[in-house]
Amino acid sequence: MLTCGEALVQLLEAYGVDTVFGIPGVHTVELYRGLPATRITHVTPRHEQGAGFMADGYARVTGKPGTCFIISGPGMTNILTAMGQAYADSVPMLVISSVNRREQLGLGEGRLHELPSQRNMVAGVSAFSHTLQQPDELPRVLARAFAVFRGARPRPVHIEIPIDVITAPADHLVLEAAALPAPPAPDAALMDAAAELLAAAQQPVVLLGGGAADHAEAARALVEALDAPTTCTVNAKGLLPKGHPLALGSTQSLDPVRKLVREADVVLAIGTELGETDYDAVFDGNFRIDGRLIRVDIDAEQLQRNHLAHLAIVSDAGRFMQALLERLSIPSATPSATPAAAATPPPGQQRVADIQRQLAPEWPPAWRTQQRVLELVQRTLPGAIVVGDSTQPVYSGNFLYEAESPRSWFNSSTGYGTLGYGLPAAIGAKLAAPHRPVVSLIGDGGIQFTLPELASAVETKTPIVILLWNNQGYGEIKRYMQEREIPTIGVDIYTPDLVAIARGYGCEAHTATGLDHLERLLQQAKEADGPWLIEVREEGDFA
């Protein structure tokens, strides 16, 4: 007899799932019975939050949903934070959980792992949360989930299966992936209007978000044709190559860039929420768009949030840009190189160069030190994926770091803003991209949230570099309190010897004493077959 649990893993494989993150428990063991008959790899984290963060890192690198098997009750409450981060950043994640038997649901009889309503609890951090009442629903519900991942705004989906349904017969099910919808294309009339506005624009500006991350060629062709200064959200870094003359980085929260946006006659925002943590990281409410705003998003509701548009276009970012390039009679082929500097650069490039000169003196000295560290990482580990936590070099890097390609710089300091993300998410990223260097950029406070995942990295022989920024506490929060003359309570925490702890887990671990030493350690880490932790103390000689 084929059980529903066995049918599930066969269907997951049919949809292209190759990795599952989870911790087996008595309510989920039947999900594992069929795994050996598939090519799916199972990775065991040390906490369900780690499972969710690993799935998140995997999904951000591949664009495919990260998949988790999670025990009912405490397993689901543990993964909620990771689902919240993925929900905020539009990351596809499939969470399969167990739940109590159908006849026991909602009775409050004190069963193992019982919650009043696990599905309702998860609904707020998922595109949808569904309780599977019988095996016949399984193909249809999985088809719904992958339709969300493929054709809508990607977010977590939760499917809970009662333990009596997991073991129910499923021989009669057709175990094939369903036909999935293509992402939405833009309305033709709205496209004509957008092309007309942009063709007439004298001072256009383009705002690119993570929704455009898979369309770098079209994005570059478009901004060059428009001669439009362009910003990228944190999740869109790398859409324009490093040093591109129209690239303003992720500086939307700074006054010179805000002034540029206010002066623009047409602003084109593609695949971006226009949310606070990308456009108002200084939290003063002064990011404004005074010109005509063309908004493009796969989510119709998002088009009505934060900034109302003159033209609101529901569309996949790539399909929109392709349609716009065609209307403007612009070839969308891959540009051969960054535009060469002309004797007199076009107006858009001149505006960008002027703003870059204005920004240069404003960077704090501490940011310059952190930038040198990040530039060294980029030189020593070409093609690296940098997975960040909420820590000082990540905050400065969000402004200053220029990623070499999309999906190469992401972190948890935007959107939901959790701590502990950087280590497990880097493990997921490395499993997704085994041939690329992966760096976890994390602070001493953040790593203590998910420190046991070092064991997961050792167990799976995942050669990530954990770049540990150690300032002996919650340094950014302490600074924030000091600026407001608030007593610095709770931020000067006891910090253990994290190098010794990492060695205890079986990691190679060292403290870098300066830039030259850090470079030597990074070179050695390149050849490793397991995780390396390199501590960088804030007071060290990295100037």
Coordinates of C-alpha atoms in Angstrom, one line a residue:
M1 CA 0.0 0.0 0.0
L2 CA 1.2 3.5 -0.9
T3 CA 0.5 5.9 2.0
C4 CA -0.3 9.6 1.7
G5 CA 3.1 10.4 3.2
E6 CA 4.8 8.3 0.5
A7 CA 2.7 9.9 -2.2
L8 CA 3.7 13.3 -0.9
V9 CA 7.4 12.9 -1.3
Q10 CA 6.9 11.5 -4.8
L11 CA 4.8 14.5 -5.8
L12 CA 7.4 16.9 -4.3
E13 CA 10.1 15.3 -6.5
A14 CA 7.8 15.7 -9.5
Y15 CA 7.7 19.4 -8.8
G16 CA 11.5 19.6 -8.6
V17 CA 12.1 19.5 -4.9
D18 CA 15.6 18.2 -4.2
T19 CA 16.2 19.1 -0.6
V20 CA 14.0 19.0 2.5
F21 CA 15.0 20.6 5.9
G22 CA 13.4 19.0 9.0
I23 CA 13.7 17.3 12.4
P24 CA 11.8 14.0 12.6
G25 CA 9.4 13.5 15.4
V26 CA 6.8 10.9 16.3
H27 CA 4.1 12.8 14.4
T28 CA 6.2 13.1 11.2
V29 CA 8.1 9.9 10.9
E30 CA 5.7 8.5 8.3
L31 CA 6.7 11.4 6.0
Y32 CA 10.2 9.9 5.9
R33 CA 9.2 6.4 4.9
G34 CA 9.2 7.2 1.2
L35 CA 12.3 9.4 1.0
P36 CA 14.8 6.7 0.2
A37 CA 12.8 6.0 -3.0
T38 CA 13.4 9.5 -4.2
R39 CA 16.4 11.7 -5.0
I40 CA 15.5 14.2 -2.3
T41 CA 18.2 15.0 0.2
H42 CA 17.2 15.5 3.9
V43 CA 19.1 18.0 6.0
T44 CA 18.6 18.0 9.8
P45 CA 19.0 21.4 11.5
R46 CA 19.2 21.7 15.3
H47 CA 16.0 23.8 15.7
E48 CA 13.0 24.3 13.5
Q49 CA 13.7 28.0 13.2
G50 CA 17.0 26.9 11.6
A51 CA 15.1 24.7 9.2
G52 CA 13.1 27.7 8.1
F53 CA 16.1 29.9 7.7
M54 CA 17.9 27.2 5.7
A55 CA 14.9 26.9 3.4
D56 CA 14.9 30.7 3.1
G57 CA 18.6 30.8 2.1
Y58 CA 18.1 28.0 -0.4
A59 CA 15.1 29.7 -1.9
R60 CA 16.8 33.1 -2.3
V61 CA 19.7 31.6 -4.2
T62 CA 17.7 29.3 -6.5
G63 CA 14.3 31.1 -6.8
K64 CA 12.7 27.7 -6.0
P65 CA 10.7 27.1 -2.8
G66 CA 12.7 25.9 0.2
T67 CA 10.9 22.9 1.7
C68 CA 10.5 21.8 5.3
F69 CA 9.1 18.9 7.2
I70 CA 8.0 20.2 10.6
I71 CA 6.5 18.5 13.7
S72 CA 3.1 19.7 15.0
G73 CA 2.9 22.0 18.0
P74 CA 6.3 23.3 19.1
G75 CA 7.9 22.6 15.8
M76 CA 5.4 25.0 14.2
T77 CA 5.7 27.7 16.8
N78 CA 9.5 27.4 16.4
I79 CA 9.4 27.9 12.6
L80 CA 7.0 30.9 12.7
T81 CA 9.8 33.5 12.9
A82 CA 11.5 32.1 9.8
M83 CA 8.2 32.1 8.0
G84 CA 7.6 35.7 9.1
Q85 CA 11.0 36.7 7.5
A86 CA 10.2 34.8 4.3
Y87 CA 6.7 36.3 4.2
A88 CA 8.0 39.9 4.6
D89 CA 10.7 39.4 1.8
S90 CA 8.4 37.5 -0.6
V91 CA 10.5 34.2 -0.4
P92 CA 8.9 31.0 -1.5
M93 CA 8.8 28.3 1.2
L94 CA 6.8 25.1 1.5
V95 CA 6.2 24.0 5.1
I96 CA 4.7 20.5 5.5
S97 CA 3.6 19.7 9.0
S98 CA 1.8 17.1 10.9
V99 CA -1.2 17.8 13.1
N100 CA -3.3 15.7 15.4
R101 CA -5.8 13.1 14.2
R102 CA -8.9 14.5 12.5
E103 CA -11.3 13.4 15.2
Q104 CA -9.1 15.1 17.9
L105 CA -8.7 18.6 16.2
G106 CA -10.0 21.5 18.3
L107 CA -11.1 19.5 21.3
G108 CA -8.5 20.8 23.7
E109 CA -8.0 17.4 25.4
G110 CA -4.3 17.8 26.0
R111 CA -3.1 15.6 23.2
L112 CA 0.7 15.5 22.4
H113 CA 1.6 18.7 20.5
E114 CA -2.0 19.9 20.5
L115 CA -2.8 23.6 19.7
P116 CA -6.3 25.2 19.6
S117 CA -5.8 25.8 15.8
Q118 CA -2.4 25.3 14.3
R119 CA -3.6 26.3 10.8
N120 CA -5.0 29.6 12.0
M121 CA -1.8 30.4 13.9
V122 CA 0.2 30.0 10.8
A123 CA -2.2 31.8 8.5
G124 CA -0.7 35.2 9.2
V125 CA 2.7 34.3 7.8
S126 CA 1.7 32.3 4.8
A127 CA 0.0 32.8 1.4
F128 CA -2.4 30.1 2.7
S129 CA -2.5 27.4 5.4
H130 CA -4.5 24.3 4.6
T131 CA -5.5 21.2 6.6
L132 CA -5.5 18.1 4.4
Q133 CA -8.7 16.2 5.3
Q134 CA -8.1 13.2 3.0
P135 CA -5.4 11.9 0.6
D136 CA -7.4 12.9 -2.5
E137 CA -6.8 16.6 -1.7
L138 CA -3.0 16.2 -1.8
P139 CA -2.5 16.7 -5.6
R140 CA -4.8 19.7 -5.7
V141 CA -3.4 21.5 -2.7
L142 CA 0.2 21.0 -3.8
A143 CA -0.8 22.3 -7.2
R144 CA -2.2 25.4 -5.5
A145 CA 1.1 25.9 -3.6
F146 CA 3.3 25.6 -6.7
A147 CA 0.9 27.9 -8.5
V148 CA 1.6 30.6 -5.9
F149 CA 5.4 30.0 -6.2
R150 CA 5.3 30.2 -10.0
G151 CA 2.6 32.7 -10.9
A152 CA 1.9 34.9 -7.9
R153 CA 3.8 36.8 -5.2
P154 CA 6.0 34.1 -3.7
R155 CA 5.4 33.5 0.0
P156 CA 5.4 30.6 2.4
V157 CA 2.6 28.0 2.1
H158 CA 1.7 25.7 5.0
I159 CA 0.1 22.3 4.5
E160 CA -0.7 20.4 7.7
I161 CA -1.6 16.7 7.5
P162 CA -3.3 14.9 10.3
I163 CA -1.3 11.9 11.4
D164 CA -4.2 9.5 10.4
V165 CA -4.2 11.0 6.9
I166 CA -0.4 10.6 6.5
T167 CA -0.8 6.8 6.8
A168 CA -4.0 6.6 4.8
P169 CA -4.0 4.7 1.5
A170 CA -3.1 6.7 -1.6
D171 CA -2.5 4.1 -4.3
H172 CA -5.2 5.7 -6.4
L173 CA -3.6 9.1 -6.7
V174 CA -2.1 10.4 -9.9
L175 CA 1.4 11.5 -8.8
E176 CA 2.3 14.0 -11.5
A177 CA 3.0 17.7 -11.3
A178 CA 0.1 19.8 -12.4
A179 CA 0.2 22.3 -15.3
L180 CA 1.2 25.6 -13.7
P181 CA 0.3 29.2 -14.8
A182 CA 2.8 31.6 -16.2
P183 CA 3.4 34.8 -14.3
P184 CA 1.0 37.5 -15.3
A185 CA 1.7 39.7 -18.3
P186 CA 0.9 43.5 -18.3
D187 CA -2.2 45.0 -19.8
A188 CA -1.5 46.3 -23.3
A189 CA -3.3 49.7 -22.8
L190 CA -1.4 50.4 -19.6
M191 CA 1.9 49.4 -21.3
D192 CA 1.2 51.9 -24.1
A193 CA 0.6 54.6 -21.5
A194 CA 3.8 53.7 -19.6
A195 CA 5.9 53.8 -22.8
E196 CA 4.5 57.2 -23.7
L197 CA 5.2 58.7 -20.3
L198 CA 8.8 57.3 -20.2
A199 CA 9.6 58.3 -23.8
A200 CA 8.7 61.9 -22.9
A201 CA 10.4 61.9 -19.5
Q202 CA 13.2 64.5 -19.1
Q203 CA 14.4 63.3 -15.7
P204 CA 13.3 59.7 -15.2
V205 CA 14.4 57.6 -12.2
V206 CA 14.1 53.8 -11.9
L207 CA 13.5 52.0 -8.6
L208 CA 14.2 48.2 -8.8
G209 CA 13.1 45.7 -6.2
G210 CA 13.6 42.0 -5.5
G211 CA 10.7 41.1 -7.8
A212 CA 13.1 41.9 -10.7
A213 CA 16.0 39.8 -9.4
D214 CA 15.8 37.2 -12.2
H215 CA 15.8 39.8 -15.0
A216 CA 19.1 41.5 -14.9
E217 CA 19.6 41.7 -18.7
A218 CA 16.3 43.4 -19.3
A219 CA 16.7 45.7 -16.3
R220 CA 20.1 46.9 -17.5
A221 CA 19.0 47.3 -21.1
L222 CA 16.0 49.4 -19.9
V223 CA 17.8 51.8 -17.6
E224 CA 20.5 52.4 -20.1
A225 CA 18.0 53.2 -22.8
L226 CA 16.1 55.5 -20.5
D227 CA 19.4 57.0 -19.2
A228 CA 17.7 56.8 -15.8
P229 CA 19.5 56.9 -12.4
T230 CA 18.6 53.7 -10.7
T231 CA 18.4 52.4 -7.2
C232 CA 18.1 48.8 -6.0
T233 CA 16.6 47.5 -2.9
V234 CA 18.7 45.2 -0.8
N235 CA 17.1 42.2 -2.4
A236 CA 17.7 43.6 -5.9
K237 CA 21.5 44.2 -5.4
G238 CA 23.4 43.0 -8.4
L239 CA 20.8 43.8 -11.0
L240 CA 23.2 46.4 -12.3
P241 CA 26.9 45.4 -12.5
K242 CA 29.4 46.8 -10.1
G243 CA 30.5 50.3 -11.1
H244 CA 27.6 50.9 -13.6
P245 CA 27.4 54.6 -14.3
L246 CA 23.6 54.7 -13.7
A247 CA 23.7 52.8 -10.4
L248 CA 23.0 54.6 -7.1
G249 CA 23.1 51.4 -5.0
S250 CA 20.7 51.1 -2.2
T251 CA 20.9 54.7 -1.1
Q252 CA 17.2 55.6 -1.3
S253 CA 17.1 56.7 2.4
L254 CA 19.8 59.4 1.9
D255 CA 19.0 63.1 1.2
P256 CA 20.8 63.5 -2.2
V257 CA 19.0 60.5 -3.6
R258 CA 15.7 61.5 -2.1
K259 CA 16.0 64.9 -3.7
L260 CA 16.7 63.2 -7.0
V261 CA 13.5 61.1 -6.7
R262 CA 11.5 64.2 -5.8
E263 CA 12.7 66.1 -8.8
A264 CA 12.0 63.2 -11.2
D265 CA 9.2 63.8 -13.6
V266 CA 8.6 60.1 -14.0
V267 CA 9.5 57.4 -11.5
L268 CA 9.3 53.7 -12.6
A269 CA 9.2 51.3 -9.6
I270 CA 9.4 47.6 -10.6
G271 CA 8.9 44.7 -8.2
T272 CA 9.4 46.8 -5.0
E273 CA 7.1 47.3 -2.0
L274 CA 8.5 50.9 -1.6
G275 CA 8.7 49.8 2.0
E276 CA 10.3 51.5 5.0
T277 CA 13.4 49.3 5.5
D278 CA 14.6 50.0 1.9
Y279 CA 13.4 53.6 1.4
D280 CA 13.3 55.1 4.9
A281 CA 16.0 53.2 6.8
V282 CA 16.5 56.5 8.8
F283 CA 12.8 56.3 9.9
D284 CA 12.0 60.0 9.4
G285 CA 9.1 59.6 6.8
N286 CA 10.7 61.9 4.3
F287 CA 10.9 59.7 1.2
R288 CA 8.5 61.2 -1.3
I289 CA 7.6 60.8 -5.0
D290 CA 6.3 64.0 -6.5
G291 CA 6.3 63.1 -10.2
R292 CA 4.3 60.6 -12.1
L293 CA 4.7 57.1 -10.6
I294 CA 4.5 54.0 -12.7
R295 CA 4.3 51.0 -10.4
V296 CA 4.8 47.4 -11.5
D297 CA 4.1 44.5 -9.2
I298 CA 2.9 40.9 -9.4
D299 CA 0.7 41.6 -6.3
A300 CA -2.3 43.9 -7.1
E301 CA -2.8 44.8 -3.4
Q302 CA 0.8 46.0 -3.1
L303 CA 0.2 48.5 -5.8
Q304 CA -2.1 50.4 -3.5
R305 CA 0.3 50.4 -0.5
N306 CA 2.9 53.1 0.6
H307 CA 2.8 55.2 -2.6
L308 CA -0.2 55.5 -4.9
A309 CA 0.6 55.3 -8.6
H310 CA -0.4 57.3 -11.7
L311 CA -0.2 53.9 -13.5
A312 CA -0.6 50.7 -11.5
I313 CA 0.4 47.6 -13.6
V314 CA -0.1 44.1 -12.4
S315 CA 2.7 42.1 -14.1
D316 CA 5.7 39.9 -13.6
A317 CA 8.7 42.2 -13.7
G318 CA 10.4 40.4 -16.6
R319 CA 7.4 40.3 -18.8
F320 CA 6.8 44.0 -18.1
M321 CA 10.3 45.0 -19.0
Q322 CA 10.3 42.9 -22.2
A323 CA 7.0 44.5 -23.3
L324 CA 8.4 48.0 -22.5
L325 CA 11.6 47.4 -24.4
E326 CA 9.6 46.3 -27.4
R327 CA 7.4 49.4 -27.3
L328 CA 10.4 51.7 -27.0
S329 CA 12.1 49.8 -29.9
I330 CA 15.0 48.9 -27.7
P331 CA 16.8 45.5 -28.2
S332 CA 16.8 43.5 -25.0
A333 CA 19.9 41.4 -25.8
T334 CA 22.6 41.2 -23.2
P335 CA 24.7 44.4 -23.2
S336 CA 28.3 43.6 -24.0
A337 CA 29.8 45.7 -21.4
T338 CA 29.3 48.6 -19.0
P339 CA 28.7 51.7 -21.1
A340 CA 32.0 53.4 -21.9
A341 CA 32.7 56.8 -20.4
A342 CA 32.0 59.4 -23.0
A343 CA 33.7 62.8 -23.2
T344 CA 30.3 64.3 -22.1
P345 CA 28.3 61.6 -20.3
P346 CA 24.5 61.6 -20.8
P347 CA 22.5 63.6 -18.3
G348 CA 21.4 60.6 -16.2
Q349 CA 25.0 59.5 -15.8
Q350 CA 26.0 63.0 -14.8
R351 CA 23.3 63.2 -12.2
V352 CA 24.5 59.9 -10.7
A353 CA 28.1 61.0 -10.7
D354 CA 27.1 64.2 -8.9
I355 CA 25.2 62.4 -6.3
Q356 CA 28.0 59.9 -5.7
R357 CA 30.3 62.9 -5.0
Q358 CA 27.8 64.2 -2.5
L359 CA 27.5 60.9 -0.7
A360 CA 31.2 60.1 -0.5
P361 CA 32.0 62.4 2.5
E362 CA 28.9 61.3 4.5
W363 CA 29.9 57.7 5.2
P364 CA 30.9 57.3 8.9
P365 CA 34.5 56.2 9.6
A366 CA 33.2 52.9 11.1
W367 CA 31.4 52.2 7.8
R368 CA 34.6 52.7 5.9
T369 CA 36.4 50.1 8.0
Q370 CA 33.5 47.6 7.5
Q371 CA 33.6 48.4 3.8
R372 CA 37.3 47.5 3.6
V373 CA 36.5 44.2 5.2
L374 CA 33.7 43.5 2.7
E375 CA 35.8 44.5 -0.3
L376 CA 38.5 42.1 0.9
V377 CA 36.0 39.3 1.1
Q378 CA 34.8 40.1 -2.4
R379 CA 38.3 40.2 -3.9
T380 CA 39.4 37.0 -2.1
L381 CA 36.2 35.0 -2.7
P382 CA 35.1 36.1 -6.2
G383 CA 31.5 35.2 -6.9
A384 CA 30.7 34.9 -3.2
I385 CA 27.1 34.9 -1.9
V386 CA 27.0 37.0 1.3
V387 CA 24.2 36.0 3.7
G388 CA 23.8 38.6 6.4
D389 CA 22.2 38.8 9.8
S390 CA 21.2 42.0 11.7
T391 CA 24.7 43.3 12.5
Q392 CA 26.7 46.5 11.9
P393 CA 28.6 45.5 8.7
V394 CA 25.4 44.3 7.2
Y395 CA 23.7 47.7 7.9
S396 CA 26.6 49.5 6.3
G397 CA 26.9 46.9 3.5
N398 CA 23.3 47.5 2.6
F399 CA 24.4 51.0 1.6
L400 CA 27.9 50.4 0.3
Y401 CA 28.3 46.8 -1.0
E402 CA 28.0 46.3 -4.7
A403 CA 27.0 42.7 -5.5
E404 CA 28.5 41.1 -8.6
S405 CA 25.2 39.5 -9.6
P406 CA 21.6 39.2 -8.3
R407 CA 20.8 36.9 -5.4
S408 CA 24.3 37.3 -4.1
W409 CA 23.7 39.7 -1.1
F410 CA 20.7 39.2 1.1
N411 CA 20.1 39.4 4.8
S412 CA 17.5 39.6 7.6
S413 CA 18.0 43.3 8.5
T414 CA 15.2 44.4 6.1
G415 CA 11.5 43.6 6.3
Y416 CA 10.9 41.4 9.4
G417 CA 14.4 42.1 10.7
T418 CA 15.1 39.0 12.8
L419 CA 18.3 37.9 14.5
G420 CA 19.9 34.5 14.0
Y421 CA 19.2 34.3 10.3
G422 CA 22.7 34.6 8.9
L423 CA 24.2 31.2 9.9
P424 CA 21.4 28.7 8.9
A425 CA 20.4 30.7 5.8
A426 CA 24.1 30.5 4.6
I427 CA 24.0 26.7 5.0
G428 CA 20.8 26.6 2.8
A429 CA 22.5 29.0 0.3
K430 CA 25.6 26.8 0.1
L431 CA 23.5 23.6 -0.4
A432 CA 21.8 25.4 -3.2
A433 CA 25.0 26.7 -4.8
P434 CA 27.7 24.2 -3.9
H435 CA 30.3 25.6 -6.4
R436 CA 30.1 29.2 -5.1
P437 CA 31.7 30.6 -2.0
V438 CA 29.1 31.5 0.7
V439 CA 29.8 33.8 3.6
S440 CA 27.6 34.2 6.7
L441 CA 28.1 37.7 7.9
I442 CA 26.8 37.7 11.5
G443 CA 27.3 39.4 14.9
D444 CA 28.2 37.9 18.2
G445 CA 24.6 38.6 19.4
G446 CA 22.9 37.2 16.4
I447 CA 24.9 34.0 16.2
Q448 CA 23.9 33.1 19.7
F449 CA 20.3 32.8 18.5
T450 CA 21.2 29.9 16.2
L451 CA 24.7 28.8 17.3
P452 CA 23.9 25.1 17.4
E453 CA 23.5 25.1 13.6
L454 CA 27.3 25.0 13.5
A455 CA 26.7 21.3 14.1
S456 CA 24.5 21.1 11.1
A457 CA 27.2 22.7 8.9
V458 CA 29.8 20.2 10.2
E459 CA 27.5 17.2 9.8
T460 CA 26.6 18.1 6.2
K461 CA 30.3 19.1 5.5
T462 CA 29.0 22.5 4.2
P463 CA 32.1 24.7 3.6
I464 CA 30.7 28.1 4.5
V465 CA 32.8 31.0 5.9
I466 CA 31.2 32.4 9.0
L467 CA 32.5 36.0 9.3
L468 CA 31.7 36.8 12.9
W469 CA 31.7 40.6 13.7
N470 CA 32.3 40.7 17.5
N471 CA 31.5 43.9 19.4
Q472 CA 30.7 42.1 22.7
G473 CA 27.0 42.8 22.7
Y474 CA 24.1 44.4 20.9
G475 CA 26.3 47.3 19.5
E476 CA 23.8 48.8 17.1
I477 CA 21.0 48.9 19.7
K478 CA 23.4 50.4 22.3
R479 CA 24.3 53.2 19.9
Y480 CA 20.6 53.8 19.2
M481 CA 19.9 54.1 22.9
Q482 CA 22.9 56.4 23.5
E483 CA 21.8 58.8 20.8
R484 CA 18.4 59.1 22.6
E485 CA 19.9 59.3 26.1
I486 CA 18.3 56.1 27.1
P487 CA 20.1 54.0 29.8
T488 CA 21.9 51.2 28.0
I489 CA 20.2 48.3 29.8
G490 CA 20.4 44.8 28.4
V491 CA 22.8 45.5 25.5
D492 CA 26.2 44.8 27.2
I493 CA 25.6 41.1 27.3
Y494 CA 28.1 38.4 28.4
T495 CA 29.8 37.1 25.3
P496 CA 31.4 33.7 25.5
D497 CA 34.6 32.6 23.7
L498 CA 32.8 31.9 20.4
V499 CA 36.0 30.7 18.7
A500 CA 36.5 28.0 21.3
I501 CA 32.8 27.0 21.1
A502 CA 33.1 26.7 17.3
R503 CA 36.1 24.5 17.6
G504 CA 34.1 22.4 20.1
Y505 CA 31.5 21.9 17.4
G506 CA 34.2 20.7 15.0
C507 CA 34.7 23.9 13.0
E508 CA 38.0 25.4 12.0
A509 CA 37.9 28.7 13.9
H510 CA 40.3 31.7 14.2
T511 CA 40.4 35.3 15.2
A512 CA 41.7 37.7 12.5
T513 CA 44.1 40.4 13.8
G514 CA 44.0 42.6 10.7
L515 CA 43.2 42.8 7.0
D516 CA 46.3 40.9 6.0
H517 CA 45.6 38.1 8.4
L518 CA 42.0 38.0 7.4
E519 CA 43.0 37.6 3.8
R520 CA 45.2 34.7 4.6
L521 CA 42.4 33.0 6.6
L522 CA 40.0 33.5 3.8
Q523 CA 42.4 32.0 1.3
Q524 CA 42.8 28.9 3.5
A525 CA 39.0 28.7 4.0
K526 CA 38.6 28.5 0.2
E527 CA 40.1 25.1 0.2
A528 CA 38.1 23.8 3.2
D529 CA 35.7 20.9 3.1
G530 CA 33.7 22.2 6.1
P531 CA 32.7 25.4 7.9
W532 CA 35.3 28.0 8.9
L533 CA 34.5 30.6 11.6
I534 CA 36.6 33.8 11.4
E535 CA 36.1 36.2 14.2
V536 CA 36.7 39.9 13.4
R537 CA 36.8 42.0 16.6
E538 CA 35.5 45.5 16.2
E539 CA 38.5 46.9 18.0
G540 CA 41.0 45.1 15.7
D541 CA 43.4 46.7 13.2
F542 CA 41.1 46.8 10.1
A543 CA 41.5 50.5 9.3

